[in-house]
């Protein structure tokens, strides 16, 4: 297990490096307005994907060992094309009869590209989730590398060979990356097409689809609320200040989110440790330890990033993006709170109580809406960063109340001790020894 975790961490670290290079290319050769349009397109795609992933998302990981591959493929592909048909019709009707509303959400000229990317992402996610369900984590990581490396290389080609200096370069590179990884991923799942009619069960497609929908609905509802939290900020920034400010804000969030590697990796170790624990109190104690470590390490990392002078950001990303540092400072508390959110979320999922993750995101949404309405017009993209920090604080405050209620944990236990670091080291050693 620990080897898979470190393999995944290494892959995500490489992705973060490639993401930084992509950010540098975008800020230096496309400009902040084009970069803002590209970011809006990507957020739109992520929002639409939530509906598709109700029956072709991460729930496939759970059902792959339990249901025939043919059944999962038929359900997921049928659902994907039904939803894509609905989205296509919705885009057409909005563009024809309500163009003002349509362009509030969809950047002009990118409707087709958004729909194409949703389709490509959906097919890719099916491949990736099937592989994870088959415990082929290494193959999944290789496909992930193929995707983001192809995307970066193609973006370089579009900029320097085809001389595309608009958001098209970024959007086309994403499409190229996902076409490539879809072909590769389909080749990886080809062996499961053998014996297509074997291992069939008496269950109808409808009954399996209903089971998958019940399983994935809570997760996707939580994801939907999270995406709404994120999307509202982009809409307000775009409508008040324009695409250029969206570009600067997006760049700041991309730099800050590099620290998510810390919380994500610690949460993975935590989840692998508590998912098979029968002792709830031990799981709670371990969660508190990981909570403190994730927050401390993320805070240190964000502190170092915030020490970088504004002139360096201007030199690396051009003067147009010098405000990245201001965004980072406003986001820094939020990144620490996000690390805590990851640990709490993995705990609640590990004890089969994912509803608390949904309730936490709803608390965050209740904070997001009034805070962005007040803060963004007053303070611009800095106000958006403050809103994010307030949102994550509200989320983890709720999660802490529930966690404390379930486990009778005392607030003083949040104070870090040397024992916490020893516990982490011992847990990693146990994971290594169990894999020998």
PDB file of C-alpha atoms in Angstrom, residues 126-432:
ATOM      1  CA  UNK A 126     -14.162   5.385 -16.997  1.00  0.00           C
ATOM      2  CA  UNK A 127     -10.832   3.857 -18.040  1.00  0.00           C
ATOM      3  CA  UNK A 128      -9.009   5.220 -14.991  1.00  0.00           C
ATOM      4  CA  UNK A 129     -11.642   4.087 -12.484  1.00  0.00           C
ATOM      5  CA  UNK A 130     -11.827   0.587 -13.967  1.00  0.00           C
ATOM      6  CA  UNK A 131      -8.041   0.295 -13.647  1.00  0.00           C
ATOM      7  CA  UNK A 132      -8.150   1.490 -10.041  1.00  0.00           C
ATOM      8  CA  UNK A 133     -10.939  -0.989  -9.328  1.00  0.00           C
ATOM      9  CA  UNK A 134      -8.661  -3.707 -10.696  1.00  0.00           C
ATOM     10  CA  UNK A 135      -5.882  -2.363  -8.401  1.00  0.00           C
ATOM     11  CA  UNK A 136      -3.708  -1.418 -11.372  1.00  0.00           C
ATOM     12  CA  UNK A 137      -2.500   1.754  -9.679  1.00  0.00           C
ATOM     13  CA  UNK A 138       0.801   1.753 -11.566  1.00  0.00           C
ATOM     14  CA  UNK A 139      -0.969   1.659 -14.934  1.00  0.00           C
ATOM     15  CA  UNK A 140      -3.303   4.429 -13.803  1.00  0.00           C
ATOM     16  CA  UNK A 141      -0.322   6.586 -12.819  1.00  0.00           C
ATOM     17  CA  UNK A 142       1.336   5.983 -16.204  1.00  0.00           C
ATOM     18  CA  UNK A 143      -1.826   7.099 -18.003  1.00  0.00           C
ATOM     19  CA  UNK A 144      -1.975  10.198 -15.821  1.00  0.00           C
ATOM     20  CA  UNK A 145       1.611  11.009 -16.811  1.00  0.00           C
ATOM     21  CA  UNK A 146       0.802  10.472 -20.507  1.00  0.00           C
ATOM     22  CA  UNK A 147      -2.103  12.899 -20.202  1.00  0.00           C
ATOM     23  CA  UNK A 148      -0.343  15.844 -18.583  1.00  0.00           C
ATOM     24  CA  UNK A 149       2.941  15.389 -20.475  1.00  0.00           C
ATOM     25  CA  UNK A 150       1.100  15.291 -23.820  1.00  0.00           C
ATOM     26  CA  UNK A 151      -0.876  18.346 -22.777  1.00  0.00           C
ATOM     27  CA  UNK A 152       2.281  20.317 -21.933  1.00  0.00           C
ATOM     28  CA  UNK A 153       4.181  19.276 -25.070  1.00  0.00           C
ATOM     29  CA  UNK A 154       1.232  20.032 -27.349  1.00  0.00           C
ATOM     30  CA  UNK A 155       0.781  23.441 -25.710  1.00  0.00           C
ATOM     31  CA  UNK A 156       4.425  24.232 -26.510  1.00  0.00           C
ATOM     32  CA  UNK A 157       3.821  23.147 -30.121  1.00  0.00           C
ATOM     33  CA  UNK A 158       0.651  25.232 -30.453  1.00  0.00           C
ATOM     34  CA  UNK A 159       2.397  28.327 -29.057  1.00  0.00           C
ATOM     35  CA  UNK A 160       5.800  28.169 -30.754  1.00  0.00           C
ATOM     36  CA  UNK A 161       5.154  26.237 -33.973  1.00  0.00           C
ATOM     37  CA  UNK A 162       1.569  27.194 -34.822  1.00  0.00           C
ATOM     38  CA  UNK A 163       1.959  30.633 -33.190  1.00  0.00           C
ATOM     39  CA  UNK A 164      -1.370  30.459 -31.349  1.00  0.00           C
ATOM     40  CA  UNK A 165      -1.321  33.162 -28.667  1.00  0.00           C
ATOM     41  CA  UNK A 166      -4.871  32.913 -27.338  1.00  0.00           C
ATOM     42  CA  UNK A 167      -6.815  30.647 -24.991  1.00  0.00           C
ATOM     43  CA  UNK A 168      -7.045  28.236 -27.941  1.00  0.00           C
ATOM     44  CA  UNK A 169      -3.484  27.060 -27.263  1.00  0.00           C
ATOM     45  CA  UNK A 170      -4.410  25.939 -23.739  1.00  0.00           C
ATOM     46  CA  UNK A 171      -7.804  24.475 -24.661  1.00  0.00           C
ATOM     47  CA  UNK A 172      -6.469  22.611 -27.712  1.00  0.00           C
ATOM     48  CA  UNK A 173      -3.602  21.195 -25.651  1.00  0.00           C
ATOM     49  CA  UNK A 174      -6.087  19.806 -23.118  1.00  0.00           C
ATOM     50  CA  UNK A 175      -8.094  18.194 -25.914  1.00  0.00           C
ATOM     51  CA  UNK A 176      -4.918  16.721 -27.439  1.00  0.00           C
ATOM     52  CA  UNK A 177      -3.828  15.315 -24.086  1.00  0.00           C
ATOM     53  CA  UNK A 178      -7.155  13.634 -23.431  1.00  0.00           C
ATOM     54  CA  UNK A 179      -7.494  12.196 -26.946  1.00  0.00           C
ATOM     55  CA  UNK A 180      -4.051  10.623 -26.531  1.00  0.00           C
ATOM     56  CA  UNK A 181      -4.729   9.206 -23.071  1.00  0.00           C
ATOM     57  CA  UNK A 182      -8.141   7.899 -24.160  1.00  0.00           C
ATOM     58  CA  UNK A 183      -6.491   5.826 -26.882  1.00  0.00           C
ATOM     59  CA  UNK A 184      -3.852   4.577 -24.426  1.00  0.00           C
ATOM     60  CA  UNK A 185      -6.425   3.896 -21.705  1.00  0.00           C
ATOM     61  CA  UNK A 186      -8.708   1.969 -24.042  1.00  0.00           C
ATOM     62  CA  UNK A 187      -5.769  -0.272 -24.953  1.00  0.00           C
ATOM     63  CA  UNK A 188      -5.183  -0.900 -21.224  1.00  0.00           C
ATOM     64  CA  UNK A 189      -8.744  -2.086 -20.602  1.00  0.00           C
ATOM     65  CA  UNK A 190      -8.919  -4.164 -23.800  1.00  0.00           C
ATOM     66  CA  UNK A 191      -8.161  -7.443 -21.929  1.00  0.00           C
ATOM     67  CA  UNK A 192     -11.446  -7.061 -20.028  1.00  0.00           C
ATOM     68  CA  UNK A 193     -13.383  -7.297 -23.295  1.00  0.00           C
ATOM     69  CA  UNK A 194     -12.319 -10.934 -23.574  1.00  0.00           C
ATOM     70  CA  UNK A 195     -15.078 -13.196 -22.406  1.00  0.00           C
ATOM     71  CA  UNK A 196     -17.575 -10.333 -22.809  1.00  0.00           C
ATOM     72  CA  UNK A 197     -20.521 -12.621 -22.131  1.00  0.00           C
ATOM     73  CA  UNK A 198     -18.884 -14.533 -19.308  1.00  0.00           C
ATOM     74  CA  UNK A 199     -19.452 -13.911 -15.608  1.00  0.00           C
ATOM     75  CA  UNK A 200     -22.818 -12.296 -16.308  1.00  0.00           C
ATOM     76  CA  UNK A 201     -25.259 -12.148 -13.405  1.00  0.00           C
ATOM     77  CA  UNK A 202     -29.031 -12.269 -13.327  1.00  0.00           C
ATOM     78  CA  UNK A 203     -29.123  -8.622 -12.223  1.00  0.00           C
ATOM     79  CA  UNK A 204     -30.703  -6.245 -14.709  1.00  0.00           C
ATOM     80  CA  UNK A 205     -28.846  -3.199 -15.957  1.00  0.00           C
ATOM     81  CA  UNK A 206     -31.478  -1.019 -14.290  1.00  0.00           C
ATOM     82  CA  UNK A 207     -30.987  -2.585 -10.850  1.00  0.00           C
ATOM     83  CA  UNK A 208     -27.208  -2.231 -11.071  1.00  0.00           C
ATOM     84  CA  UNK A 209     -27.563   1.364 -12.297  1.00  0.00           C
ATOM     85  CA  UNK A 210     -29.835   2.147  -9.352  1.00  0.00           C
ATOM     86  CA  UNK A 211     -27.302   0.641  -6.963  1.00  0.00           C
ATOM     87  CA  UNK A 212     -24.496   2.687  -8.539  1.00  0.00           C
ATOM     88  CA  UNK A 213     -26.591   5.855  -8.398  1.00  0.00           C
ATOM     89  CA  UNK A 214     -27.354   5.370  -4.700  1.00  0.00           C
ATOM     90  CA  UNK A 215     -23.677   4.776  -3.985  1.00  0.00           C
ATOM     91  CA  UNK A 216     -22.356   7.734  -5.953  1.00  0.00           C
ATOM     92  CA  UNK A 217     -25.026  10.344  -5.283  1.00  0.00           C
ATOM     93  CA  UNK A 218     -23.696  11.456  -1.883  1.00  0.00           C
ATOM     94  CA  UNK A 219     -20.141  11.791  -3.211  1.00  0.00           C
ATOM     95  CA  UNK A 220     -21.250  13.676  -6.317  1.00  0.00           C
ATOM     96  CA  UNK A 221     -23.550  15.984  -4.355  1.00  0.00           C
ATOM     97  CA  UNK A 222     -20.600  16.926  -2.178  1.00  0.00           C
ATOM     98  CA  UNK A 223     -18.475  17.471  -5.300  1.00  0.00           C
ATOM     99  CA  UNK A 224     -21.253  19.545  -6.872  1.00  0.00           C
ATOM    100  CA  UNK A 225     -21.459  21.881  -3.888  1.00  0.00           C
ATOM    101  CA  UNK A 226     -17.658  22.193  -3.858  1.00  0.00           C
ATOM    102  CA  UNK A 227     -17.640  23.099  -7.559  1.00  0.00           C
ATOM    103  CA  UNK A 228     -20.435  25.629  -7.051  1.00  0.00           C
ATOM    104  CA  UNK A 229     -18.354  27.198  -4.288  1.00  0.00           C
ATOM    105  CA  UNK A 230     -15.476  27.534  -6.722  1.00  0.00           C
ATOM    106  CA  UNK A 231     -17.495  28.559  -9.789  1.00  0.00           C
ATOM    107  CA  UNK A 232     -19.337  31.414  -8.067  1.00  0.00           C
ATOM    108  CA  UNK A 233     -16.058  33.219  -7.390  1.00  0.00           C
ATOM    109  CA  UNK A 234     -15.058  32.991 -11.068  1.00  0.00           C
ATOM    110  CA  UNK A 235     -18.446  34.284 -12.226  1.00  0.00           C
ATOM    111  CA  UNK A 236     -18.355  37.282  -9.875  1.00  0.00           C
ATOM    112  CA  UNK A 237     -14.732  38.152 -10.725  1.00  0.00           C
ATOM    113  CA  UNK A 238     -15.448  37.857 -14.467  1.00  0.00           C
ATOM    114  CA  UNK A 239     -18.587  40.000 -14.352  1.00  0.00           C
ATOM    115  CA  UNK A 240     -17.104  42.678 -12.078  1.00  0.00           C
ATOM    116  CA  UNK A 241     -13.508  42.867 -13.337  1.00  0.00           C
ATOM    117  CA  UNK A 242     -13.293  40.797 -16.563  1.00  0.00           C
ATOM    118  CA  UNK A 243     -11.406  37.727 -17.811  1.00  0.00           C
ATOM    119  CA  UNK A 244      -7.996  39.273 -17.126  1.00  0.00           C
ATOM    120  CA  UNK A 245      -8.514  39.270 -13.361  1.00  0.00           C
ATOM    121  CA  UNK A 246      -9.795  35.693 -13.573  1.00  0.00           C
ATOM    122  CA  UNK A 247      -6.434  34.834 -15.152  1.00  0.00           C
ATOM    123  CA  UNK A 248      -4.453  36.373 -12.289  1.00  0.00           C
ATOM    124  CA  UNK A 249      -6.659  34.771  -9.639  1.00  0.00           C
ATOM    125  CA  UNK A 250      -6.409  31.366 -11.327  1.00  0.00           C
ATOM    126  CA  UNK A 251      -2.622  31.625 -11.441  1.00  0.00           C
ATOM    127  CA  UNK A 252      -2.503  32.387  -7.729  1.00  0.00           C
ATOM    128  CA  UNK A 253      -4.718  29.416  -6.901  1.00  0.00           C
ATOM    129  CA  UNK A 254      -2.564  27.141  -9.071  1.00  0.00           C
ATOM    130  CA  UNK A 255       0.581  28.123  -7.184  1.00  0.00           C
ATOM    131  CA  UNK A 256      -1.089  27.762  -3.775  1.00  0.00           C
ATOM    132  CA  UNK A 257      -2.643  24.404  -4.616  1.00  0.00           C
ATOM    133  CA  UNK A 258       0.816  22.875  -4.973  1.00  0.00           C
ATOM    134  CA  UNK A 259       0.637  22.547  -1.181  1.00  0.00           C
ATOM    135  CA  UNK A 260      -2.350  20.193  -1.604  1.00  0.00           C
ATOM    136  CA  UNK A 261       0.216  17.453  -2.238  1.00  0.00           C
ATOM    137  CA  UNK A 262       0.970  17.468   1.486  1.00  0.00           C
ATOM    138  CA  UNK A 263      -2.581  17.099   2.744  1.00  0.00           C
ATOM    139  CA  UNK A 264      -3.510  14.691  -0.030  1.00  0.00           C
ATOM    140  CA  UNK A 265      -0.560  12.372   0.638  1.00  0.00           C
ATOM    141  CA  UNK A 266      -1.061  12.371   4.415  1.00  0.00           C
ATOM    142  CA  UNK A 267      -4.783  11.744   3.961  1.00  0.00           C
ATOM    143  CA  UNK A 268      -4.012   8.748   1.728  1.00  0.00           C
ATOM    144  CA  UNK A 269      -1.770   7.228   4.411  1.00  0.00           C
ATOM    145  CA  UNK A 270      -4.485   7.962   6.977  1.00  0.00           C
ATOM    146  CA  UNK A 271      -7.217   6.348   4.879  1.00  0.00           C
ATOM    147  CA  UNK A 272      -5.146   3.236   4.207  1.00  0.00           C
ATOM    148  CA  UNK A 273      -4.563   2.924   7.959  1.00  0.00           C
ATOM    149  CA  UNK A 274      -8.092   3.440   9.299  1.00  0.00           C
ATOM    150  CA  UNK A 275     -10.216   1.842   6.562  1.00  0.00           C
ATOM    151  CA  UNK A 276      -9.698  -1.642   8.017  1.00  0.00           C
ATOM    152  CA  UNK A 277      -9.609  -0.623  11.684  1.00  0.00           C
ATOM    153  CA  UNK A 278     -12.287  -2.006  13.995  1.00  0.00           C
ATOM    154  CA  UNK A 279     -11.150   0.250  16.839  1.00  0.00           C
ATOM    155  CA  UNK A 280     -12.919   3.579  16.223  1.00  0.00           C
ATOM    156  CA  UNK A 281     -11.055   5.335  19.038  1.00  0.00           C
ATOM    157  CA  UNK A 282      -7.699   4.352  17.594  1.00  0.00           C
ATOM    158  CA  UNK A 283      -8.830   5.614  14.195  1.00  0.00           C
ATOM    159  CA  UNK A 284      -9.888   8.919  15.768  1.00  0.00           C
ATOM    160  CA  UNK A 285      -6.563   9.324  17.583  1.00  0.00           C
ATOM    161  CA  UNK A 286      -4.661   8.632  14.377  1.00  0.00           C
ATOM    162  CA  UNK A 287      -6.823  11.166  12.531  1.00  0.00           C
ATOM    163  CA  UNK A 288      -6.038  13.879  15.088  1.00  0.00           C
ATOM    164  CA  UNK A 289      -2.327  13.151  14.677  1.00  0.00           C
ATOM    165  CA  UNK A 290      -2.509  13.357  10.890  1.00  0.00           C
ATOM    166  CA  UNK A 291      -4.669  16.483  11.151  1.00  0.00           C
ATOM    167  CA  UNK A 292      -1.971  18.307  13.092  1.00  0.00           C
ATOM    168  CA  UNK A 293       0.822  17.140  10.800  1.00  0.00           C
ATOM    169  CA  UNK A 294      -1.043  18.098   7.625  1.00  0.00           C
ATOM    170  CA  UNK A 295      -1.822  21.585   8.948  1.00  0.00           C
ATOM    171  CA  UNK A 296       1.681  22.239  10.286  1.00  0.00           C
ATOM    172  CA  UNK A 297       3.491  21.122   7.128  1.00  0.00           C
ATOM    173  CA  UNK A 298       1.064  22.994   4.861  1.00  0.00           C
ATOM    174  CA  UNK A 299       1.398  26.154   6.974  1.00  0.00           C
ATOM    175  CA  UNK A 300       5.200  25.990   6.755  1.00  0.00           C
ATOM    176  CA  UNK A 301       5.035  25.510   2.995  1.00  0.00           C
ATOM    177  CA  UNK A 302       2.590  28.399   2.507  1.00  0.00           C
ATOM    178  CA  UNK A 303       4.706  30.639   4.756  1.00  0.00           C
ATOM    179  CA  UNK A 304       7.758  30.003   2.583  1.00  0.00           C
ATOM    180  CA  UNK A 305       5.775  30.661  -0.617  1.00  0.00           C
ATOM    181  CA  UNK A 306       4.424  33.930   0.801  1.00  0.00           C
ATOM    182  CA  UNK A 307       7.993  35.084   1.541  1.00  0.00           C
ATOM    183  CA  UNK A 308       8.747  35.129  -2.187  1.00  0.00           C
ATOM    184  CA  UNK A 309       8.934  38.802  -3.245  1.00  0.00           C
ATOM    185  CA  UNK A 310       6.392  40.203  -5.671  1.00  0.00           C
ATOM    186  CA  UNK A 311       9.207  41.155  -8.032  1.00  0.00           C
ATOM    187  CA  UNK A 312      10.100  37.482  -8.484  1.00  0.00           C
ATOM    188  CA  UNK A 313       6.516  36.618  -9.430  1.00  0.00           C
ATOM    189  CA  UNK A 314       6.575  39.517 -11.913  1.00  0.00           C
ATOM    190  CA  UNK A 315       9.875  38.258 -13.356  1.00  0.00           C
ATOM    191  CA  UNK A 316       8.698  34.640 -13.713  1.00  0.00           C
ATOM    192  CA  UNK A 317       5.106  35.270 -14.818  1.00  0.00           C
ATOM    193  CA  UNK A 318       5.452  38.832 -16.262  1.00  0.00           C
ATOM    194  CA  UNK A 319       4.386  42.104 -14.653  1.00  0.00           C
ATOM    195  CA  UNK A 320       0.719  41.416 -15.507  1.00  0.00           C
ATOM    196  CA  UNK A 321       0.739  38.652 -12.893  1.00  0.00           C
ATOM    197  CA  UNK A 322       2.587  40.450 -10.089  1.00  0.00           C
ATOM    198  CA  UNK A 323      -0.612  40.389  -8.007  1.00  0.00           C
ATOM    199  CA  UNK A 324      -0.233  36.625  -7.643  1.00  0.00           C
ATOM    200  CA  UNK A 325       1.497  37.213  -4.309  1.00  0.00           C
ATOM    201  CA  UNK A 326      -1.479  39.160  -2.950  1.00  0.00           C
ATOM    202  CA  UNK A 327      -3.762  36.289  -3.953  1.00  0.00           C
ATOM    203  CA  UNK A 328      -1.427  33.782  -2.277  1.00  0.00           C
ATOM    204  CA  UNK A 329      -1.433  35.693   1.008  1.00  0.00           C
ATOM    205  CA  UNK A 330      -5.234  35.844   1.048  1.00  0.00           C
ATOM    206  CA  UNK A 331      -5.444  32.127   0.179  1.00  0.00           C
ATOM    207  CA  UNK A 332      -2.794  30.907   2.641  1.00  0.00           C
ATOM    208  CA  UNK A 333      -5.139  30.325   5.627  1.00  0.00           C
ATOM    209  CA  UNK A 334      -7.542  28.561   3.277  1.00  0.00           C
ATOM    210  CA  UNK A 335      -4.834  26.133   2.114  1.00  0.00           C
ATOM    211  CA  UNK A 336      -4.129  25.162   5.734  1.00  0.00           C
ATOM    212  CA  UNK A 337      -7.851  24.694   6.364  1.00  0.00           C
ATOM    213  CA  UNK A 338      -8.086  22.660   3.135  1.00  0.00           C
ATOM    214  CA  UNK A 339      -5.406  20.282   4.444  1.00  0.00           C
ATOM    215  CA  UNK A 340      -7.538  19.759   7.555  1.00  0.00           C
ATOM    216  CA  UNK A 341     -10.614  19.266   5.383  1.00  0.00           C
ATOM    217  CA  UNK A 342      -8.866  16.471   3.457  1.00  0.00           C
ATOM    218  CA  UNK A 343      -8.030  14.630   6.679  1.00  0.00           C
ATOM    219  CA  UNK A 344     -11.543  15.002   8.100  1.00  0.00           C
ATOM    220  CA  UNK A 345     -13.126  13.978   4.783  1.00  0.00           C
ATOM    221  CA  UNK A 346     -11.030  10.819   4.531  1.00  0.00           C
ATOM    222  CA  UNK A 347     -11.919   9.981   8.137  1.00  0.00           C
ATOM    223  CA  UNK A 348     -15.672  10.284   7.566  1.00  0.00           C
ATOM    224  CA  UNK A 349     -15.405   8.290   4.330  1.00  0.00           C
ATOM    225  CA  UNK A 350     -13.286   5.675   6.100  1.00  0.00           C
ATOM    226  CA  UNK A 351     -15.960   5.093   8.772  1.00  0.00           C
ATOM    227  CA  UNK A 352     -18.726   5.113   6.129  1.00  0.00           C
ATOM    228  CA  UNK A 353     -20.253   8.468   7.093  1.00  0.00           C
ATOM    229  CA  UNK A 354     -19.734  10.516   3.892  1.00  0.00           C
ATOM    230  CA  UNK A 355     -22.877  12.555   4.568  1.00  0.00           C
ATOM    231  CA  UNK A 356     -20.872  14.727   6.957  1.00  0.00           C
ATOM    232  CA  UNK A 357     -18.607  15.722   4.063  1.00  0.00           C
ATOM    233  CA  UNK A 358     -21.675  16.908   2.148  1.00  0.00           C
ATOM    234  CA  UNK A 359     -23.007  18.827   5.141  1.00  0.00           C
ATOM    235  CA  UNK A 360     -19.601  20.453   5.589  1.00  0.00           C
ATOM    236  CA  UNK A 361     -19.544  21.669   1.987  1.00  0.00           C
ATOM    237  CA  UNK A 362     -23.068  23.062   2.414  1.00  0.00           C
ATOM    238  CA  UNK A 363     -21.855  25.052   5.425  1.00  0.00           C
ATOM    239  CA  UNK A 364     -19.047  26.328   3.205  1.00  0.00           C
ATOM    240  CA  UNK A 365     -21.526  27.329   0.493  1.00  0.00           C
ATOM    241  CA  UNK A 366     -23.588  29.269   3.037  1.00  0.00           C
ATOM    242  CA  UNK A 367     -20.433  31.269   3.801  1.00  0.00           C
ATOM    243  CA  UNK A 368     -19.249  31.579   0.187  1.00  0.00           C
ATOM    244  CA  UNK A 369     -22.335  33.303  -1.225  1.00  0.00           C
ATOM    245  CA  UNK A 370     -22.493  36.334   1.116  1.00  0.00           C
ATOM    246  CA  UNK A 371     -18.712  36.642   1.455  1.00  0.00           C
ATOM    247  CA  UNK A 372     -17.990  36.885  -2.284  1.00  0.00           C
ATOM    248  CA  UNK A 373     -20.883  39.297  -2.826  1.00  0.00           C
ATOM    249  CA  UNK A 374     -19.379  41.594  -0.185  1.00  0.00           C
ATOM    250  CA  UNK A 375     -15.627  41.008  -0.523  1.00  0.00           C
ATOM    251  CA  UNK A 376     -14.994  40.733  -4.284  1.00  0.00           C
ATOM    252  CA  UNK A 377     -16.521  44.125  -5.246  1.00  0.00           C
ATOM    253  CA  UNK A 378     -14.612  45.711  -2.326  1.00  0.00           C
ATOM    254  CA  UNK A 379     -11.217  43.991  -2.602  1.00  0.00           C
ATOM    255  CA  UNK A 380     -11.190  42.281  -5.997  1.00  0.00           C
ATOM    256  CA  UNK A 381      -9.298  39.012  -6.345  1.00  0.00           C
ATOM    257  CA  UNK A 382      -7.880  39.431  -2.836  1.00  0.00           C
ATOM    258  CA  UNK A 383     -11.459  39.396  -1.579  1.00  0.00           C
ATOM    259  CA  UNK A 384     -11.999  36.145  -3.486  1.00  0.00           C
ATOM    260  CA  UNK A 385      -9.011  34.623  -1.690  1.00  0.00           C
ATOM    261  CA  UNK A 386     -10.331  35.762   1.688  1.00  0.00           C
ATOM    262  CA  UNK A 387     -13.703  34.232   0.797  1.00  0.00           C
ATOM    263  CA  UNK A 388     -12.025  30.878   0.079  1.00  0.00           C
ATOM    264  CA  UNK A 389     -10.273  30.964   3.453  1.00  0.00           C
ATOM    265  CA  UNK A 390     -13.535  31.772   5.258  1.00  0.00           C
ATOM    266  CA  UNK A 391     -15.327  28.981   3.373  1.00  0.00           C
ATOM    267  CA  UNK A 392     -12.801  26.294   4.309  1.00  0.00           C
ATOM    268  CA  UNK A 393     -12.725  27.531   7.897  1.00  0.00           C
ATOM    269  CA  UNK A 394     -16.497  27.139   8.142  1.00  0.00           C
ATOM    270  CA  UNK A 395     -16.279  23.656   6.624  1.00  0.00           C
ATOM    271  CA  UNK A 396     -13.631  22.338   9.021  1.00  0.00           C
ATOM    272  CA  UNK A 397     -15.297  24.035  11.998  1.00  0.00           C
ATOM    273  CA  UNK A 398     -18.416  21.993  11.270  1.00  0.00           C
ATOM    274  CA  UNK A 399     -16.348  18.836  10.665  1.00  0.00           C
ATOM    275  CA  UNK A 400     -14.522  19.340  13.955  1.00  0.00           C
ATOM    276  CA  UNK A 401     -17.795  19.697  15.874  1.00  0.00           C
ATOM    277  CA  UNK A 402     -19.078  16.405  14.408  1.00  0.00           C
ATOM    278  CA  UNK A 403     -15.735  14.662  14.908  1.00  0.00           C
ATOM    279  CA  UNK A 404     -15.589  15.863  18.507  1.00  0.00           C
ATOM    280  CA  UNK A 405     -19.169  14.745  19.137  1.00  0.00           C
ATOM    281  CA  UNK A 406     -18.575  11.251  17.729  1.00  0.00           C
ATOM    282  CA  UNK A 407     -15.269  10.601  19.494  1.00  0.00           C
ATOM    283  CA  UNK A 408     -15.490  12.806  22.626  1.00  0.00           C
ATOM    284  CA  UNK A 409     -12.216  14.404  21.564  1.00  0.00           C
ATOM    285  CA  UNK A 410     -10.931  17.346  23.598  1.00  0.00           C
ATOM    286  CA  UNK A 411      -9.832  20.572  21.934  1.00  0.00           C
ATOM    287  CA  UNK A 412      -6.470  20.512  23.734  1.00  0.00           C
ATOM    288  CA  UNK A 413      -5.598  17.374  21.764  1.00  0.00           C
ATOM    289  CA  UNK A 414      -5.088  19.625  18.731  1.00  0.00           C
ATOM    290  CA  UNK A 415      -1.858  20.960  20.262  1.00  0.00           C
ATOM    291  CA  UNK A 416       1.062  19.323  18.371  1.00  0.00           C
ATOM    292  CA  UNK A 417       3.507  17.103  20.282  1.00  0.00           C
ATOM    293  CA  UNK A 418       6.666  15.157  19.458  1.00  0.00           C
ATOM    294  CA  UNK A 419       4.621  11.985  19.839  1.00  0.00           C
ATOM    295  CA  UNK A 420       2.606  12.962  16.766  1.00  0.00           C
ATOM    296  CA  UNK A 421       5.674  12.855  14.527  1.00  0.00           C
ATOM    297  CA  UNK A 422       6.774   9.540  16.045  1.00  0.00           C
ATOM    298  CA  UNK A 423       3.325   8.097  15.342  1.00  0.00           C
ATOM    299  CA  UNK A 424       3.583   9.089  11.681  1.00  0.00           C
ATOM    300  CA  UNK A 425       7.032   7.519  11.325  1.00  0.00           C
ATOM    301  CA  UNK A 426       5.925   4.304  13.055  1.00  0.00           C
ATOM    302  CA  UNK A 427       2.836   4.075  10.843  1.00  0.00           C
ATOM    303  CA  UNK A 428       4.940   4.401   7.695  1.00  0.00           C
ATOM    304  CA  UNK A 429       7.320   1.711   8.977  1.00  0.00           C
ATOM    305  CA  UNK A 430       4.387  -0.617   9.640  1.00  0.00           C
ATOM    306  CA  UNK A 431       3.106  -0.030   6.125  1.00  0.00           C
ATOM    307  CA  UNK A 432       6.520  -0.888   4.672  1.00  0.00           C
TER     308      UNK A 432
END
